[in-house]
Coordinates of C-alpha atoms in Angstrom, one line a residue:
M12 CA 9.0 -90.4 26.7
T13 CA 6.8 -87.5 25.5
E14 CA 7.1 -86.8 21.8
Y15 CA 8.3 -83.4 20.7
G16 CA 5.4 -81.0 20.0
R17 CA 2.8 -83.4 21.5
G18 CA 0.9 -83.0 24.8
P19 CA 0.8 -85.8 27.4
G20 CA -1.7 -88.5 26.6
S21 CA -1.9 -87.7 22.9
E22 CA -1.9 -90.5 20.4
P23 CA 1.0 -90.9 18.1
W24 CA 0.6 -89.5 14.7
H25 CA -0.1 -91.9 11.9
P26 CA 1.1 -91.4 8.3
E27 CA -2.4 -92.2 7.0
D28 CA -4.1 -89.5 9.0
P29 CA -5.4 -86.6 6.9
L30 CA -3.9 -83.1 7.4
Y31 CA -7.1 -81.1 7.2
G32 CA -9.8 -83.7 6.6
D33 CA -12.1 -84.2 3.7
Q34 CA -13.0 -80.6 3.2
G35 CA -9.6 -78.9 2.8
W36 CA -8.3 -80.1 -0.5
G37 CA -10.8 -82.9 -1.2
G38 CA -8.8 -85.6 0.4
R39 CA -5.5 -86.2 1.9
Q40 CA -2.7 -84.0 0.9
A41 CA 0.3 -85.6 -0.6
A42 CA 3.0 -86.1 1.9
H43 CA 6.6 -85.5 1.1
G44 CA 7.7 -88.1 -1.4
Q45 CA 4.2 -89.3 -2.0
G46 CA 2.1 -88.9 -5.1
Q47 CA -0.7 -86.6 -5.2
Y48 CA -3.3 -89.0 -6.5
G49 CA -1.9 -92.3 -5.3
D50 CA 0.0 -94.0 -2.7
Q51 CA 3.0 -94.8 -4.8
Q52 CA 6.2 -93.5 -3.4
Q53 CA 7.8 -90.8 -5.5
S54 CA 11.5 -91.0 -6.1
Y55 CA 13.6 -88.1 -5.0
Q56 CA 17.3 -87.4 -5.2
Q57 CA 19.2 -88.2 -2.1
D58 CA 19.4 -85.3 0.3
P59 CA 23.1 -84.8 0.9
Y60 CA 22.5 -83.2 4.2
A61 CA 20.2 -86.0 5.4
Q62 CA 23.0 -88.5 5.1
Q63 CA 24.8 -86.9 8.0
Y64 CA 22.0 -88.1 10.4
Q65 CA 20.6 -91.1 8.7
G66 CA 20.0 -94.1 10.8
H67 CA 20.5 -92.2 14.0
Q68 CA 17.8 -91.5 16.5
Q69 CA 17.3 -88.1 18.2
Q70 CA 19.3 -88.3 21.3
E71 CA 18.2 -85.1 23.1
P72 CA 15.5 -85.3 25.7
Y73 CA 12.1 -84.0 24.7
A74 CA 11.1 -82.4 28.1
Q75 CA 12.3 -79.0 27.3
H76 CA 10.9 -79.2 23.8
Q77 CA 7.7 -80.3 25.2
Q78 CA 7.4 -77.2 27.4
Y79 CA 8.3 -74.8 24.6
G80 CA 6.0 -76.6 22.2
Q81 CA 3.0 -76.3 24.6
Q82 CA 3.7 -72.6 25.2
Y83 CA 3.9 -71.9 21.5
D84 CA 0.8 -73.9 20.8
Q85 CA -1.2 -72.0 23.4
Q86 CA -0.1 -68.7 22.1
Q87 CA -0.8 -69.5 18.5
N88 CA -4.1 -71.2 19.1
H89 CA -5.3 -68.5 21.4
Q90 CA -4.6 -65.9 18.8
Q91 CA -6.3 -67.8 16.0
Y92 CA -9.4 -69.4 17.4
G93 CA -9.3 -69.0 21.1
A94 CA -8.3 -72.6 21.8
P95 CA -5.0 -74.3 21.9
Q96 CA -3.5 -75.5 18.7
H97 CA -0.5 -77.6 17.8
D98 CA 2.5 -76.2 16.1
P99 CA 2.5 -77.8 12.7
Y100 CA 6.2 -77.3 12.5
A101 CA 7.1 -79.2 15.6
Q102 CA 9.6 -82.0 15.2
Q103 CA 8.2 -85.5 15.1
P104 CA 9.8 -88.5 16.9
G105 CA 12.1 -90.5 14.9
A106 CA 12.5 -87.9 12.2
Q107 CA 15.8 -86.9 10.9
P108 CA 17.3 -83.4 11.6
Q109 CA 16.6 -81.1 8.7
Y110 CA 19.2 -78.7 7.4
N111 CA 18.1 -75.1 8.0
G112 CA 20.0 -73.4 5.3
G113 CA 23.1 -72.2 7.1
W114 CA 22.4 -70.5 10.4
D115 CA 22.7 -73.4 12.8
T116 CA 22.2 -72.2 16.4
G117 CA 21.7 -75.6 17.8
Q118 CA 20.6 -79.1 17.1
Q119 CA 17.3 -79.1 15.3
S120 CA 15.1 -81.9 14.3
A121 CA 14.4 -82.2 10.6
M122 CA 11.5 -84.1 9.0
A123 CA 12.6 -87.0 7.0
Y124 CA 11.7 -87.2 3.4
G125 CA 8.6 -89.1 2.6
A126 CA 6.9 -88.4 5.9
E127 CA 3.5 -87.0 6.0
P128 CA 2.8 -83.6 7.7
Q129 CA 1.4 -83.8 11.2
D130 CA -2.3 -83.1 11.8
P131 CA -2.5 -80.0 14.0
Y132 CA -5.8 -81.1 15.5
A133 CA -4.5 -84.5 16.5
Q134 CA -2.0 -83.0 18.9
H135 CA -4.3 -82.2 21.8
P136 CA -6.2 -84.4 24.3
G137 CA -9.5 -85.4 23.1
A138 CA -8.6 -85.1 19.4
Y139 CA -11.0 -86.5 16.9
D140 CA -10.6 -89.9 15.6
T141 CA -8.6 -90.2 12.4
G142 CA -11.5 -91.4 10.4
Q143 CA -14.0 -88.8 11.8
D144 CA -15.1 -85.7 9.9
H145 CA -13.6 -83.0 12.0
Y146 CA -16.1 -80.4 10.8
G147 CA -19.2 -82.4 10.6
T148 CA -20.6 -81.9 14.2
P149 CA -21.7 -78.7 15.9
E150 CA -19.1 -79.1 18.6
A151 CA -16.2 -79.2 16.0
Y152 CA -14.0 -76.3 15.1
P153 CA -15.5 -74.2 12.4
P154 CA -13.8 -74.2 9.0
P155 CA -10.9 -71.7 8.5
Q156 CA -12.0 -68.3 7.6
P157 CA -10.2 -65.3 6.1
P158 CA -9.0 -62.9 8.8
G159 CA -11.6 -60.3 8.0
R160 CA -14.5 -62.7 8.5
R161 CA -13.3 -64.6 11.6
E162 CA -15.5 -64.5 14.8
A163 CA -14.3 -64.7 18.3
A164 CA -14.2 -68.0 20.0
P165 CA -16.9 -68.8 22.6
G166 CA -14.4 -68.2 25.5
Q167 CA -13.5 -64.8 24.2
Q168 CA -16.9 -63.4 23.4
Q169 CA -17.6 -62.3 26.9
S170 CA -14.2 -60.6 27.2
R171 CA -14.6 -58.8 23.9
Q172 CA -16.6 -55.6 24.0
E173 CA -18.6 -54.5 21.1
P174 CA -17.8 -50.9 19.9
T175 CA -20.0 -48.4 21.5
D176 CA -23.0 -47.5 19.3
W177 CA -23.3 -43.7 19.9
G178 CA -26.7 -43.7 18.2
A179 CA -28.2 -46.2 20.7
D180 CA -31.1 -45.1 22.7
E181 CA -29.7 -46.3 26.0
P182 CA -26.3 -44.6 26.9
Q183 CA -23.6 -46.6 28.6
E184 CA -22.8 -45.8 32.1
E185 CA -19.6 -43.8 32.7
T186 CA -17.2 -45.5 35.1
H187 CA -14.3 -43.0 35.2
P188 CA -14.2 -41.1 38.5
F189 CA -13.9 -37.9 36.6
F190 CA -17.4 -38.4 35.1
T191 CA -19.0 -40.1 38.0
G192 CA -17.9 -37.5 40.6
A193 CA -16.2 -40.0 42.8
D194 CA -13.1 -37.9 43.0
A195 CA -15.0 -34.8 44.1
P196 CA -14.0 -33.6 47.6
A197 CA -16.5 -33.9 50.3
G198 CA -18.4 -30.8 51.2
R199 CA -18.0 -29.2 47.8
E200 CA -20.6 -26.6 47.1
P201 CA -22.5 -27.3 43.9
R202 CA -21.7 -25.0 41.0
D203 CA -24.2 -23.2 39.0
D204 CA -23.8 -25.5 36.1
D205 CA -24.6 -28.5 38.4
D206 CA -28.2 -27.4 38.8
D207 CA -30.8 -29.8 37.5
P208 CA -34.4 -28.8 36.8
D209 CA -35.5 -32.1 38.2
D210 CA -32.9 -32.5 41.0
D211 CA -34.2 -34.8 43.7
G212 CA -31.1 -34.3 45.9
S213 CA -29.6 -37.6 44.9
R214 CA -26.0 -37.5 43.9
S215 CA -26.3 -41.0 42.4
S216 CA -29.1 -39.8 40.0
R217 CA -26.8 -37.0 38.8
R218 CA -24.0 -39.5 38.5
D219 CA -26.1 -41.9 36.5
R220 CA -27.0 -39.1 34.1
G221 CA -23.5 -37.5 34.2
G222 CA -22.2 -39.1 31.0
D223 CA -25.4 -38.4 29.1
E224 CA -25.6 -34.8 30.3
R225 CA -22.0 -34.2 29.5
R226 CA -22.5 -35.7 26.1
G227 CA -25.6 -33.7 25.7
G228 CA -23.8 -30.6 26.9
K229 CA -21.1 -31.1 24.3
G230 CA -23.7 -31.5 21.6
K231 CA -25.3 -28.3 22.8
K232 CA -22.0 -26.5 22.8
K233 CA -21.2 -27.8 19.4
K234 CA -24.7 -26.7 18.2
S235 CA -24.1 -23.3 19.8
R236 CA -20.6 -23.0 18.2
S237 CA -22.0 -24.1 14.9
G238 CA -24.7 -21.4 15.2
V239 CA -22.1 -18.7 16.0
A240 CA -20.0 -19.8 13.0
C241 CA -22.9 -19.7 10.7
L242 CA -23.7 -16.2 12.0
V243 CA -20.1 -15.1 11.4
V244 CA -20.1 -16.5 7.9
S245 CA -23.4 -14.9 7.1
V246 CA -22.2 -11.5 8.3
V247 CA -19.0 -11.9 6.2
L248 CA -21.0 -12.9 3.1
V249 CA -23.4 -10.0 3.6
G250 CA -20.6 -7.5 4.1
G251 CA -18.7 -8.8 1.2
L252 CA -21.7 -8.6 -1.0
G253 CA -22.3 -5.1 0.2
G254 CA -18.8 -4.1 -0.5
V255 CA -18.9 -5.5 -4.0
S256 CA -22.2 -3.8 -4.7
Y257 CA -20.8 -0.5 -3.5
V258 CA -17.7 -0.8 -5.7
G259 CA -19.9 -1.8 -8.6
Y260 CA -22.2 1.2 -8.1
T261 CA -19.3 3.6 -7.7
F262 CA -17.7 2.2 -10.9
W263 CA -21.0 2.6 -12.8
Q264 CA -21.4 6.1 -11.5
K265 CA -18.0 7.1 -12.6
Q266 CA -18.4 5.5 -16.0
F267 CA -22.0 6.1 -16.9
G268 CA -23.6 8.2 -14.1
A269 CA -23.8 12.0 -13.9
P270 CA -20.9 13.4 -11.8
A271 CA -21.7 14.7 -8.3
D272 CA -22.5 18.4 -8.2
Y273 CA -24.1 21.1 -6.0
A274 CA -27.2 22.9 -6.9
G275 CA -27.6 26.7 -7.0
S276 CA -25.2 29.6 -6.8
G277 CA -23.7 28.6 -3.5
T278 CA -23.9 29.8 0.1
G279 CA -23.3 33.2 1.5
E280 CA -19.7 32.4 2.6
Q281 CA -17.1 33.9 0.2
V282 CA -13.7 32.2 -0.5
E283 CA -10.7 33.6 -2.3
V284 CA -9.3 31.2 -4.8
E285 CA -6.0 31.6 -6.6
I286 CA -5.5 30.0 -10.0
P287 CA -1.8 29.9 -11.0
E288 CA -0.5 30.4 -14.5
G289 CA -0.7 27.2 -16.7
A290 CA -3.7 25.8 -14.9
F291 CA -6.3 24.3 -17.1
G292 CA -9.4 22.0 -16.8
Y293 CA -8.9 19.6 -14.0
D294 CA -6.1 21.7 -12.5
I295 CA -8.6 24.5 -11.9
A296 CA -11.3 22.0 -10.9
N297 CA -9.1 20.4 -8.2
I298 CA -8.2 23.8 -6.7
L299 CA -11.9 24.7 -6.5
R300 CA -12.9 21.4 -5.0
K301 CA -10.3 21.6 -2.3
K302 CA -11.6 25.1 -1.4
G303 CA -15.1 23.8 -1.2
V304 CA -16.5 25.7 -4.1
I305 CA -17.5 22.7 -6.2
K306 CA -18.4 19.1 -5.4
S307 CA -16.5 17.2 -8.1
S308 CA -13.9 17.9 -10.7
D309 CA -15.8 16.0 -13.4
A310 CA -18.8 18.2 -13.0
F311 CA -16.6 21.3 -13.4
V312 CA -14.9 20.0 -16.6
A313 CA -18.2 19.0 -18.0
A314 CA -19.7 22.4 -17.4
Q315 CA -16.5 24.1 -18.8
N316 CA -16.9 22.2 -22.0
D317 CA -20.6 23.1 -22.2
N318 CA -19.8 26.9 -21.8
P319 CA -18.5 28.4 -25.1
K320 CA -16.3 30.7 -23.0
G321 CA -15.3 28.1 -20.5
K322 CA -11.8 27.6 -22.0
S323 CA -10.9 31.3 -21.6
L324 CA -10.4 31.2 -17.9
Q325 CA -7.1 32.8 -16.9
A326 CA -4.8 32.8 -13.9
G327 CA -5.7 35.1 -11.1
V328 CA -7.4 35.5 -7.8
Y329 CA -11.2 35.0 -7.8
L330 CA -13.8 35.7 -5.1
L331 CA -16.2 32.8 -5.2
K332 CA -18.8 31.2 -2.9
K333 CA -18.8 27.8 -1.3
E334 CA -20.9 24.9 -2.5
M335 CA -21.7 26.3 -6.0
S336 CA -22.8 24.3 -8.9
A337 CA -20.1 23.8 -11.5
A338 CA -22.0 25.9 -14.1
S339 CA -22.5 28.8 -11.8
A340 CA -18.9 28.7 -10.6
I341 CA -17.7 29.0 -14.3
S342 CA -20.1 31.9 -15.0
L343 CA -18.9 33.8 -12.0
M344 CA -15.3 33.3 -12.9
L345 CA -15.9 34.7 -16.4
D346 CA -17.3 37.8 -14.7
P347 CA -14.6 40.5 -14.1
K348 CA -16.4 41.4 -10.8
S349 CA -15.4 38.0 -9.4
Q350 CA -11.7 38.5 -10.0
N351 CA -9.7 39.9 -7.2
P352 CA -6.2 40.2 -8.6
F353 CA -3.2 42.0 -7.1
V354 CA -2.3 44.5 -9.8
I355 CA 0.9 46.6 -10.0
P356 CA 0.5 49.5 -12.4
E357 CA 3.3 50.4 -14.7
G358 CA 5.8 53.0 -13.2
T359 CA 4.8 52.1 -9.6
R360 CA 7.6 52.4 -7.1
N361 CA 8.6 49.6 -4.8
A362 CA 7.6 51.6 -1.7
T363 CA 4.0 51.8 -3.0
V364 CA 4.0 48.0 -3.9
Y365 CA 5.1 47.2 -0.3
E366 CA 2.3 49.1 1.1
M367 CA -0.2 47.4 -1.2
I368 CA 1.1 44.0 -0.1
D369 CA 0.8 44.8 3.6
K370 CA -2.8 46.0 3.0
R371 CA -3.7 42.9 1.0
L372 CA -2.4 40.5 3.5
E373 CA -3.6 42.6 6.4
L374 CA -0.1 43.0 7.8
K375 CA 1.5 45.7 9.8
K376 CA 2.7 48.6 7.7
G377 CA 6.4 48.2 6.8
T378 CA 6.4 44.4 7.1
T379 CA 6.9 43.7 3.4
A380 CA 9.5 46.5 3.1
D381 CA 11.6 45.0 5.9
I382 CA 11.4 41.6 4.3
A383 CA 12.4 43.0 0.9
K384 CA 15.4 44.7 2.5
T385 CA 16.6 41.6 4.3
K386 CA 15.8 38.9 1.7
A387 CA 16.4 40.7 -1.6
E388 CA 19.3 38.4 -2.5
S389 CA 17.2 35.3 -2.0
L390 CA 14.3 36.4 -4.2
G391 CA 15.9 35.6 -7.6
L392 CA 17.6 38.7 -8.9
P393 CA 19.7 38.3 -12.0
D394 CA 23.5 38.3 -11.9
W395 CA 23.8 41.6 -13.7
A396 CA 21.8 43.4 -10.9
D397 CA 24.0 46.1 -9.5
D398 CA 25.2 45.6 -5.9
N399 CA 26.3 49.2 -5.7
P400 CA 25.9 50.3 -2.0
D401 CA 24.4 53.5 -3.3
V402 CA 21.4 51.7 -4.6
K403 CA 18.4 52.4 -2.4
D404 CA 16.4 49.3 -3.2
P405 CA 17.9 46.4 -5.2
L406 CA 14.4 45.2 -6.0
E407 CA 13.4 48.5 -7.7
G408 CA 12.7 47.8 -11.4
F409 CA 12.2 44.1 -10.7
L410 CA 8.7 44.1 -9.3
Y411 CA 7.3 43.8 -12.7
P412 CA 3.9 45.6 -13.3
A413 CA 1.3 42.9 -13.8
A414 CA -1.6 41.2 -12.1
Y415 CA -0.7 38.6 -9.5
P416 CA -2.6 36.1 -7.3
V417 CA -1.9 37.3 -3.8
A418 CA -4.4 35.5 -1.7
K419 CA -5.0 36.1 2.0
G420 CA -2.9 34.0 4.2
S421 CA 0.1 33.9 1.8
K422 CA 3.5 35.2 2.7
P423 CA 4.9 38.6 1.4
E424 CA 8.2 37.0 0.2
D425 CA 6.1 34.6 -1.9
A426 CA 4.5 37.5 -3.7
L427 CA 7.8 39.4 -4.1
K428 CA 9.5 36.3 -5.5
R429 CA 6.7 35.8 -8.0
M430 CA 7.1 39.4 -9.2
V431 CA 10.9 39.1 -9.6
T432 CA 10.4 35.9 -11.6
R433 CA 8.0 37.6 -13.9
A434 CA 10.5 40.5 -14.5
N435 CA 13.3 38.0 -15.3
K436 CA 10.9 36.3 -17.7
E437 CA 10.1 39.5 -19.5
Y438 CA 13.6 40.8 -19.5
G439 CA 14.8 37.5 -20.9
K440 CA 12.6 38.0 -24.0
V441 CA 14.9 40.8 -25.2
D442 CA 18.7 41.0 -25.4
L443 CA 19.3 43.7 -22.8
E444 CA 23.0 43.3 -22.9
A445 CA 23.3 43.8 -26.7
S446 CA 20.9 46.7 -26.7
A447 CA 22.8 48.5 -23.8
K448 CA 26.1 48.2 -25.6
K449 CA 24.6 49.6 -28.8
L450 CA 23.2 52.6 -27.0
G451 CA 26.5 53.4 -25.2
L452 CA 25.4 52.0 -21.8
K453 CA 27.5 49.8 -19.7
T454 CA 25.1 47.1 -18.4
P455 CA 21.5 45.9 -18.7
W456 CA 21.1 47.5 -15.2
E457 CA 21.5 51.0 -16.8
L458 CA 19.1 50.1 -19.6
V459 CA 16.4 49.2 -17.0
T460 CA 17.2 52.5 -15.3
V461 CA 16.6 54.4 -18.5
A462 CA 13.4 52.6 -19.0
S463 CA 12.2 53.5 -15.5
L464 CA 13.0 57.2 -16.2
V465 CA 11.0 57.0 -19.5
Q466 CA 8.1 55.3 -17.7
V467 CA 7.8 58.2 -15.1
E468 CA 8.7 61.2 -17.3
G469 CA 6.6 60.3 -20.3
K470 CA 3.0 60.7 -19.4
Y471 CA 1.7 59.1 -22.6
K472 CA 3.0 56.0 -24.4
H473 CA 3.0 57.7 -27.8
D474 CA 5.6 60.0 -26.4
F475 CA 7.9 57.4 -24.9
D476 CA 10.2 57.0 -28.0
K477 CA 11.0 60.9 -28.0
V478 CA 11.4 61.0 -24.2
A479 CA 13.9 58.1 -24.5
R480 CA 15.8 60.2 -27.1
V481 CA 15.9 63.2 -24.8
V482 CA 17.5 60.9 -22.1
Y483 CA 20.2 59.7 -24.4
N484 CA 20.9 63.2 -25.7
R485 CA 21.3 64.7 -22.2
L486 CA 23.6 61.8 -21.2
K487 CA 26.1 62.9 -23.9
P488 CA 29.1 64.4 -22.1
G489 CA 29.7 67.1 -24.7
N490 CA 26.2 68.6 -24.8
M491 CA 26.1 72.3 -23.9
E492 CA 22.5 72.3 -22.8
T493 CA 22.7 70.2 -19.6
V494 CA 26.4 69.4 -19.5
G495 CA 25.7 65.7 -19.0
R496 CA 23.0 66.2 -16.3
L497 CA 19.5 64.8 -16.8
E498 CA 17.7 67.3 -14.4
F499 CA 14.5 65.3 -14.1
D500 CA 12.1 66.2 -11.4
S501 CA 11.1 62.5 -11.1
T502 CA 14.4 61.8 -9.5
V503 CA 13.8 64.4 -6.8
N504 CA 10.3 63.0 -6.1
Y505 CA 11.9 59.6 -5.8
I506 CA 14.3 60.9 -3.2
K507 CA 11.5 62.5 -1.3
N508 CA 9.0 59.7 -2.0
E509 CA 6.6 62.2 -3.4
S510 CA 4.8 62.8 -6.6
T511 CA 4.5 66.6 -7.4
L512 CA 5.2 68.8 -10.3
D513 CA 6.5 71.7 -8.1
V514 CA 9.7 70.3 -6.8
G515 CA 11.2 73.7 -6.1
A516 CA 13.8 76.1 -7.6
V517 CA 16.7 74.7 -9.5
D518 CA 19.2 76.3 -7.3
D519 CA 17.6 74.6 -4.3
L520 CA 17.5 71.3 -6.0
R521 CA 21.1 71.3 -6.8
K522 CA 21.9 71.5 -3.1
I523 CA 20.3 68.0 -2.4
D524 CA 23.2 65.6 -2.0
D525 CA 22.0 62.3 -3.2
P526 CA 23.2 59.8 -5.8
Y527 CA 19.7 59.8 -7.3
N528 CA 19.5 63.7 -7.6
T529 CA 19.9 64.3 -11.4
Y530 CA 20.1 68.0 -10.8
K531 CA 23.4 67.6 -9.2
I532 CA 25.1 64.4 -10.5
I533 CA 26.2 63.8 -14.1
G534 CA 24.8 60.7 -15.8
L535 CA 22.2 58.2 -14.6
P536 CA 21.0 57.7 -11.0
S537 CA 22.4 54.8 -9.1
G538 CA 19.4 52.6 -10.0
P539 CA 15.9 52.5 -11.4
I540 CA 13.3 54.9 -9.8
S541 CA 10.2 52.7 -10.8
N542 CA 9.1 49.5 -12.3
P543 CA 8.9 50.0 -16.0
G544 CA 6.5 48.2 -18.3
A545 CA 7.0 46.6 -21.7
D546 CA 6.3 49.8 -23.7
A547 CA 8.8 51.9 -21.7
L548 CA 11.4 49.2 -22.1
H549 CA 10.9 49.0 -25.7
S550 CA 11.2 52.7 -26.2
A551 CA 14.4 52.8 -24.1
M552 CA 15.8 50.2 -26.4
N553 CA 14.6 51.9 -29.6
P554 CA 14.5 55.7 -29.1
T555 CA 13.3 58.0 -31.9
P556 CA 16.2 59.9 -33.5
G557 CA 16.0 63.7 -32.9
P558 CA 17.9 66.7 -31.5
W559 CA 15.7 67.2 -28.5
Y560 CA 17.0 68.0 -25.0
Y561 CA 13.7 69.3 -23.5
F562 CA 10.0 68.5 -23.5
V563 CA 6.9 69.6 -21.9
S564 CA 3.5 67.8 -21.9
I565 CA 0.6 70.2 -22.3
N566 CA -2.1 67.6 -22.6
E567 CA -2.7 64.1 -23.7
D568 CA -2.7 65.1 -27.3
K569 CA 0.2 67.5 -27.1
T570 CA 3.8 67.2 -25.9
V571 CA 6.2 69.9 -27.0
F572 CA 10.0 69.0 -27.5
A573 CA 12.7 71.6 -27.8
E574 CA 16.3 71.6 -28.8
T575 CA 17.4 74.6 -26.7
N576 CA 16.6 75.8 -23.2
E577 CA 15.2 79.1 -24.6
E578 CA 12.7 77.3 -26.7
H579 CA 11.8 75.1 -23.8
E580 CA 11.2 78.0 -21.5
R581 CA 8.8 79.5 -24.0
N582 CA 6.9 76.3 -24.3
R583 CA 6.8 75.9 -20.5
R584 CA 5.2 79.4 -20.1
E585 CA 2.7 78.6 -22.7
Y586 CA 1.7 75.5 -20.8
E587 CA 1.4 77.4 -17.5
D588 CA -0.7 80.2 -19.1
G589 CA -2.9 77.7 -20.6
K590 CA -3.4 75.8 -17.5
A591 CA -4.1 79.1 -15.6
G592 CA -6.7 80.1 -18.3
Q593 CA -8.6 76.9 -17.6

C-alpha cells in the first residue's frame, strides 16, 4: 500500500531523519514531544481528542490521497523551485487523525503526538540519503532564499523571458502581424510614408526594420511634439512678459510720467464745444477729449492749474480746434473771441428767439415756432402759468434772457427747455405770489406781464422803477386820465410783430380788436409781450412811489414823467421838436 503523501518507490520516513539538514537550524528540529537539545521524551498532557482514535489504524485507502498529494506536490514545488516537492502537511501512515478545530468535512488524518515532522525532500524518488548533506553538492537544491532574491529553476530559465532592455543596441524583432505587415492585403500600393531612402525592393527588409522604424518614428514624433510644446510655452512666456511690461510702463506713466498731450495750437478744423453749467476741471477736460480737442484729461487739468486764470472758465459754447495742446486750449477758451454762445437779450420776443434758434441750428424757418406751439406743455412751465385761450404764446416771458450753449446738431426743444428751466430758477429766487398780492395783482402771471411791459416801455434801466409806477397808476379803475387803460404802443407792436414808434392815430388804434390791444381793453393784456430780465422784474415788484400817468424818453439821460395828459402832450411836442432840430 502506498503511503499518504508519498510517491511510489519512496522510502518510508524515519523519525531520526532531519527535517532540513544540518544548515537549517544547526541540527535536527525537535519533533513533537521531543526535547529541543536531547532525545528525551517530553511529557504532554493527554490529548482528549486523540483518545477517540487511539490504537486504531487508518482504514481508508490511500490511492485517492496519493493522487491528490502528488498533484498538490507538483503545483507547490513548481511554484517554488521549478521541481516537485512534497506536501509537508501530508498525513503519515500509522498516524492518528488530528482534530481540526471544529469544521469536520470528512475523515482526516492527524499526526500523533511525539512524531517527528516529515522531511519534504525525502518524499520523491531519488531522495538523498538521510545522512547526506542535502546542500553540499552542486547538484543539490539551493538553500531557501527570500522571495525577492529567488532565481528561476533551470527548467524554467528558457521559458522565462528577460524584460526588454529598451536601451539595448540591438532591437528585438517584432512578431505581431500589425507590425510585420503580414496582415496587409496583397497588391496594396505603398503609401508615401512607406518610402525608405535605401529601399531595395525587399518587403522583408522593411519588415525587419519595421519595429525599429516605428519606434524611431514615435521618438521623432515625440521630439517634434516636444519642440512644438516648447515653442508654445516660449511664446506664452514672452507674451506674458510683454503684457506685464506694458502694464508696468502704463502704471509708471500714469503715476510718474508726463501726461499725453498734443503739440501746438491745433489743426485748421474747427469744432464747437458746449460746456454745461457746473462743469469744472476733469468734467471740462473729458468733454474736450471726446471732441478731439485735447489728448488727455490729465494734461488739461495740469495746464489749468498752471494758468492763473484757468479756474475762471465758465459754461458756454466755444469754437476750438482739434488736436490742440492743453495749454493752448485753455488760452483760447479764456479769449472771448472763442466763445460762441447763444444769447437772448432782455426784452426779446419769443418770435425773435425762434428765428434765432432756426438760424443757429440751420433749420427751416418756422421749425422752432411749430415745436414751441405743439410742445409748450412738456417744456416745464410752472403751475401758475395761465392757460387762457387768449394767450398768444404760453412760452412768452419764460425764455429767460441769458447766454445758452446751443451747439450745432442739437434739437430746438432742448434749447427751449433749457431756457424755461432757467426762467423757473430765476423766478423761484423771489416770491412772485406774495409780491403780486401786495401790488393788487391776482397771480404771478400778471406780475411777469407787468415786468414784460416795463422791460419794453422803459428804454433805460434807471427809469424802470418810475415806469413800473406808471403801469400800476394806470391800472387803477378810478383814474380819470386813462380810465383803467394802459394805452402802450408796445402792445400794438406786439400784435403786429413790429417795433416802431409811429403806431398810428389813437382813434385808429382803438379799432384793433385784440386781447393784447391796451388802447381798447381795460387792464393788462392776456399775457407777457416779451421776456423780461432781472432788473425789469425787480422794478415791477418794487415800483417808485409817484403820481405819474405819463412819460416820454427824450434821450438816455432824460425821461420826462407827467401827472396829466396836458403836461404829457407838452413834453412830447418838446421831444419831437428837439428831435427835428437835430
